[in-house]
Short mmCIF file of C-alpha atoms and ligand atoms in Angstrom, two decimals:
data_model
loop_
_atom_site.label_atom_id
_atom_site.label_comp_id
_atom_site.label_asym_id
_atom_site.label_seq_id
_atom_site.Cartn_x
_atom_site.Cartn_y
_atom_site.Cartn_z
CA MET J 504 3.90 -25.97 -3.97
CA ALA J 505 4.15 -23.51 -1.10
CA GLU J 506 0.88 -23.47 0.80
CA GLU J 507 -1.14 -20.26 0.74
CA LYS J 508 0.48 -17.87 3.22
CA ASN J 509 -1.55 -16.27 5.95
CA PRO J 510 -0.46 -12.60 5.66
CA PHE J 511 -0.78 -11.93 9.38
CA GLU J 512 1.47 -14.89 10.21
CA MET J 513 3.90 -13.47 7.67
CA ALA J 514 3.75 -9.99 9.27
CA GLN J 515 4.32 -11.53 12.72
CA ALA J 516 7.20 -13.68 11.45
CA GLN J 517 8.90 -10.63 9.89
CA PHE J 518 8.47 -8.77 13.17
CA ASP J 519 9.70 -11.70 15.30
CA HIS J 520 12.79 -12.05 13.12
CA VAL J 521 13.84 -8.42 13.71
CA ALA J 522 12.64 -8.36 17.34
CA GLU J 523 15.12 -11.16 17.93
CA GLN J 524 17.96 -9.27 16.20
CA MET J 525 17.12 -6.16 18.25
CA ASN J 526 16.84 -8.15 21.44
CA LEU J 527 13.50 -6.46 22.17
CA GLU J 528 12.02 -6.85 25.62
CA PRO J 529 9.09 -9.27 25.92
CA SER J 530 6.64 -6.48 26.87
CA VAL J 531 7.45 -4.59 23.64
CA ARG J 532 7.13 -7.77 21.59
CA ASN J 533 3.80 -8.66 23.17
CA MET J 534 2.47 -5.21 22.50
CA LEU J 535 3.54 -5.08 18.86
CA ARG J 536 2.84 -8.66 17.70
CA TRP J 537 -0.91 -8.05 17.95
CA PRO J 538 -3.22 -5.13 17.14
CA MET J 539 -4.39 -2.95 20.03
CA ARG J 540 -8.04 -2.94 18.93
CA GLU J 541 -10.13 -4.82 16.38
CA PHE J 542 -13.67 -4.32 15.14
CA ARG J 543 -15.72 -6.73 13.04
CA PHE J 544 -19.22 -5.72 12.10
CA GLN J 545 -22.16 -6.38 9.80
CA ILE J 546 -23.31 -3.85 7.23
CA PRO J 547 -26.86 -4.37 5.94
CA VAL J 548 -27.28 -2.72 2.55
CA ARG J 549 -30.44 -2.26 0.54
CA MET J 550 -29.65 -3.45 -2.97
CA ASP J 551 -31.16 -1.92 -6.10
CA ASP J 552 -33.63 -4.81 -6.45
CA GLY J 553 -35.07 -4.03 -3.01
CA SER J 554 -33.44 -6.96 -1.18
CA ILE J 555 -31.12 -6.53 1.80
CA GLU J 556 -27.62 -7.95 1.60
CA VAL J 557 -25.47 -8.21 4.73
CA PHE J 558 -21.73 -7.53 4.29
CA PHE J 559 -18.91 -8.15 6.75
CA GLY J 560 -16.69 -5.19 7.59
CA PHE J 561 -13.49 -4.78 9.61
CA ARG J 562 -11.39 -2.05 11.17
CA VAL J 563 -8.19 -2.92 12.97
CA GLN J 564 -6.08 -0.39 14.92
CA HIS J 565 -2.68 -1.97 15.33
CA ASN J 566 -0.85 0.74 17.27
CA ASP J 567 -1.44 4.44 17.88
CA ALA J 568 1.52 5.36 20.10
CA ARG J 569 2.93 7.75 17.48
CA GLY J 570 -0.44 9.35 16.62
CA PRO J 571 -3.92 8.46 15.34
CA ALA J 572 -4.18 5.11 13.56
CA LYS J 573 -3.94 5.52 9.78
CA GLY J 574 -4.58 3.24 6.86
CA GLY J 575 -6.79 2.33 3.96
CA ILE J 576 -9.99 0.36 3.49
CA ARG J 577 -9.96 -2.56 1.06
CA PHE J 578 -13.03 -3.86 -0.69
CA ALA J 579 -12.06 -7.39 -1.70
CA ALA J 580 -13.92 -10.66 -2.14
CA ASN J 581 -11.21 -12.57 -0.25
CA GLU J 582 -10.82 -10.09 2.64
CA THR J 583 -10.33 -11.69 6.06
CA LEU J 584 -9.66 -10.41 9.56
CA ASP J 585 -6.10 -11.73 9.22
CA THR J 586 -5.37 -9.81 6.01
CA VAL J 587 -6.64 -6.65 7.69
CA ARG J 588 -4.51 -7.36 10.79
CA ALA J 589 -1.43 -7.81 8.63
CA LEU J 590 -2.08 -4.64 6.67
CA ALA J 591 -2.77 -2.66 9.87
CA THR J 592 0.52 -3.89 11.32
CA TRP J 593 2.40 -2.88 8.17
CA MET J 594 0.78 0.58 8.40
CA THR J 595 2.32 1.08 11.86
CA TRP J 596 5.77 0.41 10.40
CA LYS J 597 5.02 2.46 7.30
CA CYS J 598 4.07 5.63 9.20
CA ALA J 599 7.03 5.18 11.53
CA VAL J 600 9.57 4.67 8.74
CA ALA J 601 8.19 7.64 6.79
CA ASP J 602 8.41 9.60 10.05
CA ILE J 603 4.86 10.96 9.97
CA PRO J 604 3.08 11.36 13.33
CA LEU J 605 0.53 8.58 12.81
CA GLY J 606 -0.04 4.99 13.87
CA GLY J 607 -1.26 1.94 11.96
CA GLY J 608 -4.78 0.88 11.06
CA LYS J 609 -6.61 -0.87 8.24
CA GLY J 610 -10.16 -1.64 7.26
CA GLY J 611 -11.97 -3.86 4.87
CA VAL J 612 -15.20 -5.24 3.52
CA VAL J 613 -15.71 -8.70 2.09
CA VAL J 614 -17.08 -7.73 -1.32
CA ASP J 615 -16.11 -7.59 -4.97
CA PRO J 616 -16.76 -3.89 -5.63
CA ALA J 617 -17.21 -4.56 -9.33
CA SER J 618 -20.36 -6.54 -8.48
CA LEU J 619 -22.08 -3.43 -7.05
CA THR J 620 -23.93 -0.61 -8.79
CA THR J 621 -22.92 2.97 -7.96
CA GLY J 622 -25.90 3.35 -5.60
CA GLU J 623 -25.14 0.08 -3.80
CA LYS J 624 -21.51 1.11 -3.44
CA GLU J 625 -22.50 4.44 -1.92
CA ARG J 626 -24.86 2.77 0.58
CA LEU J 627 -22.15 0.25 1.53
CA CYS J 628 -19.63 3.07 2.11
CA ARG J 629 -22.10 5.00 4.25
CA GLY J 630 -22.95 1.77 6.13
CA TRP J 631 -19.25 1.16 6.85
CA ILE J 632 -19.05 4.61 8.48
CA ASP J 633 -22.32 4.11 10.39
CA ALA J 634 -20.75 1.00 11.96
CA VAL J 635 -17.41 2.55 13.00
CA TRP J 636 -17.87 6.30 13.26
CA LYS J 637 -17.64 6.27 17.05
CA VAL J 638 -14.17 4.72 17.01
CA ILE J 639 -12.59 6.67 14.16
CA GLY J 640 -11.98 10.42 13.75
CA PRO J 641 -9.22 12.90 12.89
CA ARG J 642 -7.63 12.40 16.32
CA ASN J 643 -8.33 8.64 16.62
CA ASP J 644 -8.12 6.77 13.37
CA VAL J 645 -8.13 8.07 9.81
CA PRO J 646 -9.07 5.72 6.94
CA ALA J 647 -8.11 6.13 3.27
CA PRO J 648 -8.44 4.28 -0.05
CA ASP J 649 -6.75 0.99 -0.87
CA VAL J 650 -7.42 -1.88 -3.27
CA GLY J 651 -11.05 -1.73 -4.46
CA THR J 652 -11.85 1.72 -3.05
CA THR J 653 -11.71 5.11 -4.75
CA PRO J 654 -11.60 8.87 -3.99
CA GLN J 655 -15.36 9.07 -4.67
CA MET J 656 -15.99 6.46 -1.96
CA MET J 657 -13.84 8.48 0.46
CA GLY J 658 -15.99 11.52 -0.39
CA TRP J 659 -19.19 9.63 0.55
CA MET J 660 -17.61 8.36 3.74
CA MET J 661 -16.44 11.85 4.77
CA ASP J 662 -19.97 13.14 4.11
CA GLU J 663 -21.57 10.40 6.22
CA TYR J 664 -19.18 11.01 9.12
CA SER J 665 -19.72 14.78 8.93
CA LYS J 666 -23.50 14.26 9.07
CA LEU J 667 -23.24 12.01 12.11
CA LYS J 668 -20.90 14.45 13.87
CA GLY J 669 -22.99 17.44 12.87
CA GLU J 670 -19.94 19.27 11.55
CA TYR J 671 -17.87 19.26 8.36
CA THR J 672 -14.93 17.00 9.21
CA PRO J 673 -12.71 16.51 6.16
CA GLY J 674 -9.76 15.26 8.26
CA VAL J 675 -11.61 12.06 9.19
CA ILE J 676 -10.57 10.37 5.96
CA THR J 677 -7.97 10.98 3.26
CA GLY J 678 -7.72 10.24 -0.45
CA LYS J 679 -10.84 12.35 -0.99
CA PRO J 680 -11.52 13.85 -4.43
CA VAL J 681 -9.80 17.15 -5.18
CA GLY J 682 -12.50 19.79 -4.72
CA SER J 683 -13.97 17.93 -1.77
CA GLY J 684 -11.10 18.18 0.71
CA GLY J 685 -8.63 16.09 -1.30
CA SER J 686 -5.00 17.02 -1.87
CA LEU J 687 -3.44 17.59 -5.24
CA GLY J 688 -0.90 14.86 -5.92
CA ARG J 689 -2.61 12.21 -3.71
CA THR J 690 -3.66 9.95 -6.60
CA ALA J 691 -0.15 9.85 -8.05
CA ALA J 692 1.61 9.86 -4.66
CA THR J 693 2.20 6.15 -4.03
CA GLY J 694 3.59 5.42 -7.51
CA PHE J 695 5.59 8.66 -7.41
CA GLY J 696 7.08 7.62 -4.04
CA VAL J 697 7.97 4.16 -5.40
CA VAL J 698 10.02 5.82 -8.13
CA ILE J 699 11.73 8.23 -5.71
CA HIS J 700 12.92 5.15 -3.81
CA ILE J 701 14.11 3.50 -7.03
CA ARG J 702 15.97 6.72 -7.91
CA GLU J 703 17.70 6.73 -4.51
CA ALA J 704 18.51 3.01 -4.78
CA MET J 705 20.06 3.58 -8.22
CA LYS J 706 22.16 6.43 -6.83
CA HIS J 707 23.39 4.13 -4.08
CA LEU J 708 24.13 1.33 -6.55
CA LYS J 709 25.82 3.84 -8.89
CA MET J 710 23.46 2.81 -11.66
CA PRO J 711 22.53 5.58 -14.13
CA SER J 712 18.75 5.48 -14.52
CA ALA J 713 18.37 6.49 -18.18
CA GLY J 714 17.47 3.54 -20.38
CA LYS J 715 17.00 1.12 -17.47
CA THR J 716 14.11 -1.29 -17.84
CA ALA J 717 11.29 -2.34 -15.52
CA SER J 718 8.49 -4.87 -15.39
CA ILE J 719 5.46 -4.23 -13.20
CA GLN J 720 2.82 -6.46 -11.66
CA GLY J 721 -0.57 -4.77 -11.58
CA PHE J 722 -2.08 -1.80 -13.34
CA GLY J 723 -4.07 -0.18 -10.56
CA ASN J 724 -3.31 3.18 -9.04
CA VAL J 725 0.17 2.37 -7.67
CA ALA J 726 1.37 0.58 -10.80
CA GLN J 727 0.07 3.23 -13.21
CA TYR J 728 1.92 6.09 -11.53
CA ALA J 729 5.01 3.97 -10.93
CA ALA J 730 5.11 3.32 -14.70
CA ILE J 731 4.56 6.97 -15.61
CA ASN J 732 7.25 8.20 -13.20
CA PHE J 733 9.73 5.46 -14.09
CA ILE J 734 9.53 6.65 -17.67
CA GLU J 735 9.27 10.40 -17.11
CA MET J 736 11.36 10.98 -13.98
CA LEU J 737 14.07 8.38 -14.59
CA GLN J 738 13.99 8.23 -18.41
CA GLY J 739 13.58 4.49 -18.05
CA LYS J 740 11.55 2.02 -20.09
CA VAL J 741 8.73 -0.19 -18.79
CA ILE J 742 8.50 -3.26 -20.98
CA SER J 743 5.58 -5.04 -19.35
CA VAL J 744 2.72 -4.68 -16.91
CA SER J 745 0.32 -7.34 -15.74
CA SER J 746 -3.34 -6.83 -14.95
CA TRP J 747 -6.17 -8.83 -13.44
CA ASP J 748 -8.92 -9.61 -15.95
CA ARG J 749 -12.26 -9.54 -14.16
CA THR J 750 -14.11 -11.37 -16.90
CA ASP J 751 -11.63 -14.21 -17.38
CA ARG J 752 -10.77 -14.28 -13.64
CA CYS J 753 -7.04 -14.50 -14.30
CA ALA J 754 -4.15 -12.13 -14.88
CA TYR J 755 -2.44 -11.30 -18.17
CA THR J 756 0.91 -9.65 -18.85
CA PHE J 757 1.02 -6.95 -21.53
CA THR J 758 4.44 -6.64 -23.09
CA LYS J 759 6.04 -4.22 -25.52
CA GLU J 760 9.80 -4.62 -25.83
CA ASP J 761 10.29 -1.04 -27.04
CA GLY J 762 8.36 0.29 -24.02
CA ILE J 763 4.72 0.44 -23.00
CA ASP J 764 2.76 3.70 -23.21
CA PRO J 765 1.17 4.05 -19.76
CA TYR J 766 -1.24 6.77 -20.90
CA PHE J 767 -2.55 4.60 -23.71
CA LEU J 768 -2.94 1.64 -21.33
CA GLN J 769 -4.72 3.90 -18.80
CA SER J 770 -7.18 4.85 -21.53
CA ILE J 771 -8.14 1.18 -22.01
CA THR J 772 -8.17 0.22 -18.29
CA ASP J 773 -11.30 0.21 -16.13
CA GLN J 774 -11.49 1.62 -12.60
CA TYR J 775 -10.52 -1.78 -11.13
CA GLY J 776 -7.28 -2.08 -13.10
CA THR J 777 -8.45 -4.46 -15.85
CA ILE J 778 -6.80 -3.69 -19.19
CA ASP J 779 -8.90 -4.39 -22.30
CA LYS J 780 -6.89 -7.20 -23.90
CA GLU J 781 -8.43 -6.94 -27.38
CA GLU J 782 -7.59 -3.23 -27.60
CA ALA J 783 -4.09 -3.83 -26.24
CA ALA J 784 -3.44 -6.62 -28.76
CA ALA J 785 -4.74 -4.42 -31.58
CA ALA J 786 -2.21 -1.76 -30.55
CA GLY J 787 0.67 -4.23 -30.83
CA TYR J 788 0.99 -5.41 -27.21
CA LYS J 789 1.92 -9.05 -26.71
CA VAL J 790 -0.64 -10.58 -24.32
CA GLU J 791 1.08 -13.23 -22.18
CA ASP J 792 0.17 -15.25 -19.13
CA GLY J 793 -0.17 -13.56 -15.76
CA ASP J 794 3.22 -14.71 -14.42
CA ALA J 795 5.27 -13.53 -17.41
CA TRP J 796 5.99 -10.12 -15.79
CA LEU J 797 8.17 -11.84 -13.17
CA LYS J 798 10.47 -13.59 -15.65
CA LYS J 799 11.47 -10.60 -17.75
CA ASP J 800 15.11 -9.62 -18.30
CA VAL J 801 14.84 -6.18 -16.73
CA ASP J 802 16.80 -4.08 -14.24
CA VAL J 803 13.90 -3.38 -11.90
CA LEU J 804 10.92 -5.50 -10.87
CA ILE J 805 7.95 -3.73 -9.30
CA PRO J 806 5.27 -5.96 -7.76
CA ALA J 807 2.44 -3.45 -7.31
CA ALA J 808 -0.66 -5.58 -6.93
CA ARG J 809 -1.22 -7.97 -4.01
CA GLU J 810 0.41 -9.70 -1.07
CA GLY J 811 2.18 -13.07 -1.22
CA VAL J 812 3.01 -13.17 -4.95
CA ILE J 813 6.78 -13.77 -4.89
CA THR J 814 7.25 -17.09 -3.14
CA GLU J 815 9.69 -19.98 -2.91
CA ASP J 816 7.90 -21.44 -5.96
CA ASN J 817 8.69 -18.64 -8.38
CA VAL J 818 11.54 -16.59 -6.91
CA GLU J 819 14.11 -18.62 -8.89
CA GLN J 820 12.38 -17.54 -12.10
CA ILE J 821 13.45 -13.93 -11.54
CA SER J 822 16.07 -12.99 -14.14
CA GLU J 823 19.74 -12.62 -13.17
CA GLN J 824 19.55 -9.11 -14.65
CA VAL J 825 17.19 -7.85 -11.92
CA ALA J 826 19.18 -5.54 -9.64
CA ILE J 827 16.31 -3.87 -7.73
CA LEU J 828 13.04 -5.24 -6.41
CA ALA J 829 10.77 -2.33 -5.49
CA GLU J 830 7.72 -3.48 -3.56
CA GLY J 831 4.84 -1.19 -4.53
CA ALA J 832 2.29 -3.61 -3.06
CA ASN J 833 1.92 -4.46 0.62
CA GLY J 834 3.53 -7.80 1.52
CA PRO J 835 4.27 -9.14 -2.00
CA THR J 836 7.30 -11.25 -0.98
CA THR J 837 7.30 -14.19 1.43
CA LEU J 838 10.09 -14.78 3.94
CA GLU J 839 11.28 -17.85 2.00
CA ALA J 840 11.60 -15.77 -1.17
CA ASP J 841 13.40 -13.07 0.82
CA ALA J 842 16.12 -15.55 1.74
CA VAL J 843 16.77 -16.27 -1.95
CA LEU J 844 16.81 -12.58 -2.91
CA LYS J 845 19.23 -11.89 -0.08
CA LYS J 846 21.56 -14.64 -1.29
CA ARG J 847 21.43 -13.38 -4.85
CA GLY J 848 22.23 -9.82 -3.77
CA VAL J 849 19.06 -8.26 -5.23
CA PHE J 850 18.62 -4.80 -3.72
CA LEU J 851 15.21 -4.86 -2.04
CA ILE J 852 13.15 -1.74 -1.34
CA PRO J 853 10.73 -3.15 1.23
CA ASP J 854 6.99 -2.52 0.91
CA PHE J 855 6.35 -0.28 3.87
CA LEU J 856 9.22 1.98 2.85
CA CYS J 857 8.68 1.73 -0.91
CA ASN J 858 4.95 2.51 -0.93
CA SER J 859 4.90 5.00 1.94
CA GLY J 860 4.34 7.91 -0.48
CA GLY J 861 0.58 7.30 -0.37
CA VAL J 862 0.16 7.62 3.35
CA THR J 863 2.66 10.48 3.51
CA CYS J 864 0.53 12.41 1.04
CA SER J 865 -2.53 11.43 3.10
CA TYR J 866 -0.83 13.06 6.06
CA PHE J 867 -0.28 16.20 3.96
CA GLU J 868 -3.96 16.07 3.04
CA GLN J 869 -4.92 16.03 6.71
CA VAL J 870 -2.58 18.92 7.46
CA GLN J 871 -4.20 20.93 4.66
CA ASN J 872 -7.68 19.99 5.94
CA ASP J 873 -6.76 21.22 9.41
CA MET J 874 -5.39 24.52 8.03
CA ASN J 875 -8.21 24.79 5.49
CA TYR J 876 -5.52 26.01 3.11
CA TYR J 877 -4.40 23.98 0.10
CA TRP J 878 -0.98 23.61 -1.51
CA SER J 879 -0.11 23.43 -5.22
CA GLU J 880 0.70 20.02 -6.70
CA GLU J 881 4.30 21.12 -7.06
CA GLU J 882 4.52 21.91 -3.36
CA VAL J 883 2.96 18.59 -2.38
CA LEU J 884 5.28 16.55 -4.61
CA SER J 885 8.40 18.41 -3.55
CA LYS J 886 7.55 17.86 0.15
CA LEU J 887 6.89 14.22 -0.69
CA ASP J 888 10.24 13.89 -2.46
CA GLN J 889 12.02 15.27 0.61
CA LYS J 890 10.21 12.95 3.02
CA MET J 891 10.77 9.85 0.86
CA SER J 892 14.46 10.57 0.23
CA LYS J 893 15.04 11.10 3.94
CA ALA J 894 13.24 7.86 4.84
CA PHE J 895 15.24 5.93 2.24
CA LYS J 896 18.53 7.31 3.55
CA ALA J 897 17.68 6.46 7.16
CA VAL J 898 16.94 2.83 6.24
CA LEU J 899 19.97 2.54 3.97
CA GLN J 900 22.21 3.90 6.69
CA MET J 901 20.83 1.40 9.19
CA SER J 902 21.32 -1.39 6.65
CA LEU J 903 24.96 -0.38 6.02
CA GLU J 904 25.78 0.25 9.68
CA LYS J 905 24.44 -3.04 10.95
CA ASN J 906 24.94 -5.04 7.77
CA LEU J 907 21.23 -5.79 7.51
CA PHE J 908 18.95 -6.78 4.62
CA MET J 909 16.95 -3.68 3.65
CA ARG J 910 13.67 -5.19 4.97
CA ASP J 911 15.24 -5.87 8.35
CA ALA J 912 16.79 -2.38 8.42
CA ALA J 913 13.39 -0.79 7.70
CA TYR J 914 11.83 -2.87 10.49
CA TRP J 915 14.62 -1.88 12.82
CA VAL J 916 14.08 1.87 12.17
CA ALA J 917 10.29 1.56 12.49
CA ILE J 918 10.18 -0.67 15.56
CA ALA J 919 12.69 1.53 17.42
CA SER J 920 10.56 4.59 16.69
CA VAL J 921 7.30 2.97 17.90
CA GLU J 922 9.03 1.55 20.97
CA ARG J 923 10.39 5.01 21.82
CA ALA J 924 6.91 6.57 21.49
CA MET J 925 5.35 3.89 23.73
CA ARG J 926 8.03 4.44 26.37
CA LEU J 927 7.72 8.23 26.21
CA ARG J 928 3.97 7.89 26.73
CA GLY J 929 4.62 5.67 29.75
CA TRP J 930 2.96 2.57 28.29
CA LEU J 931 5.96 0.37 29.00
N1 LIG B 2249 -3.79 2.30 1.50
C1 LIG B 2249 -2.54 2.99 1.38
C2 LIG B 2249 -1.42 2.20 2.01
O1 LIG B 2249 -1.49 1.00 2.18
C3 LIG B 2249 -2.63 4.41 1.91
C4 LIG B 2249 -3.02 4.53 3.33
C5 LIG B 2249 -3.36 5.95 3.74
O2 LIG B 2249 -3.25 6.85 2.94
O3 LIG B 2249 -3.75 6.10 4.90
O4 LIG B 2249 -0.37 2.72 2.31
#
């Protein structure tokens, strides 16, 4: 068994690997291996029963040479400073590869959000802002949703920040609800972006998309819109999705060989991505174990749940048919598994390229907040399509030019861009 990977060690190892290939100077390496600033704080929250519970919160700003730090806030029971560091680091590369003028940040709270009532959740969100409001802001660091957080929570956080500042400041946070400073298209953006990258990869591989099959891990926001767009934009078929069952504390895979209906599954999924297995079974879905999604004979695999799920222990179970691995999640594949995928010639669309549609739409949201003028959904998605296609082509070109694995090529593009910004600012 591979031991549990520390995600920050994994992020550093990925960086070191490419830093070596690029022959980066030690000063650049030292700067980028670690976050620039880190905050860990306590958040006392009055619970509904009158007691006070103290939560641990984090905000890490990895690098802001290219612009204000940017990145989501996760509410997760197993959150640690190291997971937040890793995710903040990946955000720096993500914004650089998508070529949006932002840096990398990430936040978190150690909590299972499903254990909180709505009122407790609101007080925890406001408490998170009370702890960090002095070090975030539209020109410093702009949070957003991630695993375990929702547009409504972003709305509360924006309200709390605006109260503390004494002025309406929608640009302090993105992923807000539409009607409260949010952008049309933001909810679908990450999954939509994942499918744009798959479309571009298929063009490159000269693989017609119609009728191609996919299997997806997860059924949260990213996975749901990846499924919908894989079916509607590419005329493909999704044969299985997996989802975490909060009651049973394990994952299940929901399979339908003639294609799942993502809208039906959405209708029986709660806000944390748990699909109701009785209802799914009654509708003819085969309910399998949580790992079954990985072993399917499909053309495209989309891990869109958590980090560290494709490892040396299970990578060999991936079917020979899989031509594309599109990483919707952050950090789903370990370095050891990468080596196997490379050898097998699986075309990898690396996480911080593949899922950069979310943050790119967040950037559009901020731009609209600044203008106080809002675009149509069509306009947002067409701008997103352009940005994603351009980012994909830049990484592919680097990969072909230097004969690099796609992950290394994406790192190369991103690191070079952050290094350039640091030099132009006179930091190095
Ligand atoms: N949490 C998302 C990500 O990991 C979005 C970040 C953002 O919109 O700032 O990319």
